[in-house]
C-alpha positions as a Python dict, from the first residue, in 0.01 Angstrom:
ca = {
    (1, 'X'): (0, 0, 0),
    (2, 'X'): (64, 346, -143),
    (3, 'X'): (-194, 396, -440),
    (4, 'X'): (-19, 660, -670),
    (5, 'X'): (-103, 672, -1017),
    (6, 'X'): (201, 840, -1137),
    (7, 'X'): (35, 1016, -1409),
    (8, 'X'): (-235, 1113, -1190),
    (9, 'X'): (10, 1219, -926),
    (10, 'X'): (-24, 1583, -944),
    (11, 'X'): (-404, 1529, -834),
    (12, 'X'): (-333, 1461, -455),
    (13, 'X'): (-23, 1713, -389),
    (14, 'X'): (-248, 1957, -236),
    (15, 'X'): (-307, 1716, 77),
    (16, 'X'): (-41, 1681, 334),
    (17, 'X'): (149, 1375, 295),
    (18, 'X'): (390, 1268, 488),
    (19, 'X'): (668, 976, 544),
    (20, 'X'): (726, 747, 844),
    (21, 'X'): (902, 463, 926),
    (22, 'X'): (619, 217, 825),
    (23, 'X'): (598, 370, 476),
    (24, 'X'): (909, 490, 374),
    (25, 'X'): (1080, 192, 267),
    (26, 'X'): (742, 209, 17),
    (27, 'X'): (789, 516, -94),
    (28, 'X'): (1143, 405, -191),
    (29, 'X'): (1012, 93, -347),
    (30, 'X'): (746, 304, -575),
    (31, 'X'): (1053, 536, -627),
    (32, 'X'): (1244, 284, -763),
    (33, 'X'): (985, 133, -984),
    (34, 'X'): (951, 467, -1170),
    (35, 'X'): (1317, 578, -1189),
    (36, 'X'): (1592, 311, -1303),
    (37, 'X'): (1857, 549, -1163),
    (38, 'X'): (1654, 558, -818),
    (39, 'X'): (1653, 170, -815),
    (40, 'X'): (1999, 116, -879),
    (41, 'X'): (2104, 330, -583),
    (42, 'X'): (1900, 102, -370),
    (43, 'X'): (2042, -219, -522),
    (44, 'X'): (2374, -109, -474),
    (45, 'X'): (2358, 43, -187),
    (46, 'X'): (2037, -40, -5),
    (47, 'X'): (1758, 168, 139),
    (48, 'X'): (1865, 532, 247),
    (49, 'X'): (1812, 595, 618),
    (50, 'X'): (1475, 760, 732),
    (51, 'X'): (1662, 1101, 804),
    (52, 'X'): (1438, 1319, 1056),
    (53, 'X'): (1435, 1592, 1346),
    (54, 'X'): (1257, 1661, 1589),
    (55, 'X'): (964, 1975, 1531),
    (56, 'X'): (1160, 2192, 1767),
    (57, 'X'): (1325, 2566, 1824),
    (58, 'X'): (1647, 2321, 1847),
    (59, 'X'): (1618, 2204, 1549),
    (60, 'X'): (1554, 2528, 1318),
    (61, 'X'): (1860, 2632, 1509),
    (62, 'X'): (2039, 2375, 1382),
    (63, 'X'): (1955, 2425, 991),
    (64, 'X'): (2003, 2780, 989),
    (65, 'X'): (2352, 2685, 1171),
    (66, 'X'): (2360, 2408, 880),
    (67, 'X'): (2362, 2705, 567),
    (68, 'X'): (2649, 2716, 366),
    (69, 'X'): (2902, 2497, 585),
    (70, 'X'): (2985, 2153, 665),
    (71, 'X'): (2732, 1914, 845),
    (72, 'X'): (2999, 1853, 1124),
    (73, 'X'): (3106, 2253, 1145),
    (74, 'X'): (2744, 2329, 1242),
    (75, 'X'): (2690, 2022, 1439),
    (76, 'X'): (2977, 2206, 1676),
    (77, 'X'): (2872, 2508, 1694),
    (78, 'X'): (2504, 2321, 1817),
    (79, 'X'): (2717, 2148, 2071),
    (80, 'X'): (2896, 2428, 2188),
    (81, 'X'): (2553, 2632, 2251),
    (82, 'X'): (2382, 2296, 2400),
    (83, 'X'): (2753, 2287, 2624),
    (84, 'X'): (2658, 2669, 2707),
    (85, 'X'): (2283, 2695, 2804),
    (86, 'X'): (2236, 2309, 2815),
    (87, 'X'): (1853, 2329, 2645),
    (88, 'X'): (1824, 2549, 2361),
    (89, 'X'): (1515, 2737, 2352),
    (90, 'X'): (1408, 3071, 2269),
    (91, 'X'): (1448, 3243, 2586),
    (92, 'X'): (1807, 3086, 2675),
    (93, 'X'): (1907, 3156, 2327),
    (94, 'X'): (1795, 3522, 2357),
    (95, 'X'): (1997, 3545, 2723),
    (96, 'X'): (2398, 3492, 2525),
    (97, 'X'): (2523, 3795, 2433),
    (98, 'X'): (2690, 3804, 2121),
    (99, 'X'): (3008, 3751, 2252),
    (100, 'X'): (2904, 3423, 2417),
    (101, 'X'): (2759, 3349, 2067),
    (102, 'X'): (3075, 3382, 1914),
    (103, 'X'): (3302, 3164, 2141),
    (104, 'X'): (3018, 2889, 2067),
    (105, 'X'): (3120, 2918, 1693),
    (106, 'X'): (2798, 3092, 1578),
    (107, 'X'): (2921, 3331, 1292),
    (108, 'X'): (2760, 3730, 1336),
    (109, 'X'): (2515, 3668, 1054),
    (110, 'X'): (2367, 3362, 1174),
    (111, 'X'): (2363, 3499, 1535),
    (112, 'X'): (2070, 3772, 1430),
    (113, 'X'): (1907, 3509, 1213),
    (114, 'X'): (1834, 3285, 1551),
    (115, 'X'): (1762, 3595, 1770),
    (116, 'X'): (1533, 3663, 1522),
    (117, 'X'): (1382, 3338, 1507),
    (118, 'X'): (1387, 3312, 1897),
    (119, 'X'): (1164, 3666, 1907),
    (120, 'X'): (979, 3528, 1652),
    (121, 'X'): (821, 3219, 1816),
    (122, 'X'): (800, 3446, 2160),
    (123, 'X'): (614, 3730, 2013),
    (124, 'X'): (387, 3465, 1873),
    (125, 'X'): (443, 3520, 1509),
    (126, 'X'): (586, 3139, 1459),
    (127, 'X'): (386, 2882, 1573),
    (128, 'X'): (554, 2549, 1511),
    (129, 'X'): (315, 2238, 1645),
    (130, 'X'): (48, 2442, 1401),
    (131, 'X'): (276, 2368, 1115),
    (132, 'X'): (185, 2046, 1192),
    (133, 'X'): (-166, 2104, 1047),
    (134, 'X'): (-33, 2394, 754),
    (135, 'X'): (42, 2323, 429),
    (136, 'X'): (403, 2349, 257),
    (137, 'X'): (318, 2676, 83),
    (138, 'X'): (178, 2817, 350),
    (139, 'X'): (439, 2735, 584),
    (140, 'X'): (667, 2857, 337),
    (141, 'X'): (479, 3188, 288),
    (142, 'X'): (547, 3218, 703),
    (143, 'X'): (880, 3140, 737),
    (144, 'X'): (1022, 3276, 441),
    (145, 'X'): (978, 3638, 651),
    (146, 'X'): (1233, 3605, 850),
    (147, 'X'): (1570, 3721, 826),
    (148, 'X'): (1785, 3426, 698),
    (149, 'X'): (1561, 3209, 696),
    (150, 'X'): (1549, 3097, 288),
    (151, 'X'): (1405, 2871, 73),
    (152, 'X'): (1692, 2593, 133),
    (153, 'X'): (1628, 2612, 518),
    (154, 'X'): (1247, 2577, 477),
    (155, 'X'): (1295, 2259, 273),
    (156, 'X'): (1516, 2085, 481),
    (157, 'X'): (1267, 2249, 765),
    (158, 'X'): (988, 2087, 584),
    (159, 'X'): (1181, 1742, 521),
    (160, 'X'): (1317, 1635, 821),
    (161, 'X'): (1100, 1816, 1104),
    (162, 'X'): (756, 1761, 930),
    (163, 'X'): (869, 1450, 761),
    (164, 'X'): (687, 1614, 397),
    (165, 'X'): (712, 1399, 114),
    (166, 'X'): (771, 1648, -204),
    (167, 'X'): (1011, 1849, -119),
    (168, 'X'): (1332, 1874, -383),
    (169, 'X'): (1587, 2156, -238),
    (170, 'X'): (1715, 2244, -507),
    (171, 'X'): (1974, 2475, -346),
    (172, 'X'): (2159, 2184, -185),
    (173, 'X'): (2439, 2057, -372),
    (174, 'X'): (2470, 1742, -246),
    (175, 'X'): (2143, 1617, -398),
    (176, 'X'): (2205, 1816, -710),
    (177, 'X'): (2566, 1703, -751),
    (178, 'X'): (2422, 1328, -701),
    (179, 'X'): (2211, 1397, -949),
    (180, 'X'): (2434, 1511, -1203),
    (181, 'X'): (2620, 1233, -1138),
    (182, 'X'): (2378, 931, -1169),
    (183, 'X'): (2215, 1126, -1482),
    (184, 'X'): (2522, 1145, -1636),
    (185, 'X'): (2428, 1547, -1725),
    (186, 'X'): (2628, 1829, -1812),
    (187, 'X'): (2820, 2025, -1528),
    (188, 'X'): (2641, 2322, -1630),
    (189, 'X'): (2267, 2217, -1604),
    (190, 'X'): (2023, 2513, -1533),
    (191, 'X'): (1835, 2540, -1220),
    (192, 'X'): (1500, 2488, -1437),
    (193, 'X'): (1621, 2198, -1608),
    (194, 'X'): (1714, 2030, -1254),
    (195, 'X'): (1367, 2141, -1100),
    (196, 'X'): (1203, 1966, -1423),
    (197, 'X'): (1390, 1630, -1388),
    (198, 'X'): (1256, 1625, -1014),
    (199, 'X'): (913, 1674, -1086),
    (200, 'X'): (918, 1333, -1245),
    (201, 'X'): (911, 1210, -895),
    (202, 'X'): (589, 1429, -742),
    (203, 'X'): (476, 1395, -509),
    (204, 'X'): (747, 1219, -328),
    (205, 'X'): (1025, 1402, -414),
    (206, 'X'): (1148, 1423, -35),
    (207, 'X'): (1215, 1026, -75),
    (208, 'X'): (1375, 1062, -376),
    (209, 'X'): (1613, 1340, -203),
    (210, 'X'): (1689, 1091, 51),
    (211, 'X'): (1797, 801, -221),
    (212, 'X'): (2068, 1116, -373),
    (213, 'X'): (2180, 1167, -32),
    (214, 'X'): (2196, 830, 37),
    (215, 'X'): (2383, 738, -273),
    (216, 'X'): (2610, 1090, -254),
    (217, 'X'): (2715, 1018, 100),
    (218, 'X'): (2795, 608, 12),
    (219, 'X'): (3002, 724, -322),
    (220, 'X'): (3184, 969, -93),
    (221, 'X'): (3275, 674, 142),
    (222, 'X'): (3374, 471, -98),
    (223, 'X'): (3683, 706, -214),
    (224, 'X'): (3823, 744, 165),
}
């Protein structure tokens, strides 16, 4: 059973929490029992699925390929490099020339981000099974170095890889737009205003991301 006192909540956000499959349905559950907006999601359209990755080079490739364009435009280009060097790790990565890059659909931008990454984790300055064992902020304090690598991509990092259970990305519209939408607020919302209506659900805000996706993703099916 998870024993949150919502109003003490703010008292156990510097451990590291984290979801799995044999508690997330109970973090939705709790969700849902704090948040009428969170519940109805479920009712209508069940539990959102458990989205995760793997804690891999692969995957951080696959976010940073993931900024700014559709899911299945960067899900291409990861196929088209996995088609190319069939495992991606830092060292096959770092072998493509730019060129090669290119003709795999990765833009010249996002290119030097993942060569950067790739030197990165070589050169030892990126370890990622001790993220395991880090905290958020301090993972965030280590990541956020890098070239292109920015607060969105850390969250989702932090979400799916490390499974982290308060994380709100507040740079991805999809959760913000779902939001809006089940709020009923004003197109033109601040930033701070959004980041204040998602600390009502520390510290599993992650789980509460996953209900707006969930619920963004099932409203955008329903209009095909």
């Amino acid at each position: 059973m998870i024993k949150i006192v919502k109003q003490n909540a703010k008292d156990i956000t510097d451990e590291i929490l984290t979801f799995n499959t044999s508690n997330f349905h109970e973090m939705c559950d709790f969700l849902a029992n704090c948040d009428q907006d969170l519940k109805s999601i479920i009712e209508n359209h069940g539990y959102p699925p458990m989205w995760n990755r793997e804690n891999t080079f692969e995957t951080l490739v696959h976010i940073i390929l993931e900024q700014q364009v559709s899911l299945a435009s960067a899900l291409a280009a990861l196929h088209k490099l996995k088609e190319k060097i069939t495992e991606i790790t830092p060292e096959k990565i770092l072998s493509l020339t730019d060129a090669e890059m290119r003709e795999c659909y990765v833009s010249r931008q996002k290119n030097t981000y993942i060569k950067s990454l790739a030197n990165s984790i070589l050169e030892g300055k990126i370890n990622l099974e001790k993220f395991q064992e880090m905290s958020d902020e301090k993972i965030r304090e280590t990541l956020i170095r890098l070239k292109g690598i920015g607060n969105w991509t850390i969250d989702i990092y932090l979400m799916l890889a490390l499974q982290r259970t308060d994380i709100f990305p507040i740079g991805d519209l999809a959760v913000v737009n779902a939001l809006k939408k089940i709020r009923e607020l004003p197109p033109k919302i601040s930033r701070e205003e959004i980041i204040t209506i998602s600390e009502e659900w520390k510290p599993l805000r992650s789980v509460a991301t996953m209900i707006l996706w969930h619920y963004y993703l099932s409203d955008s099916a329903s209009k095909k």
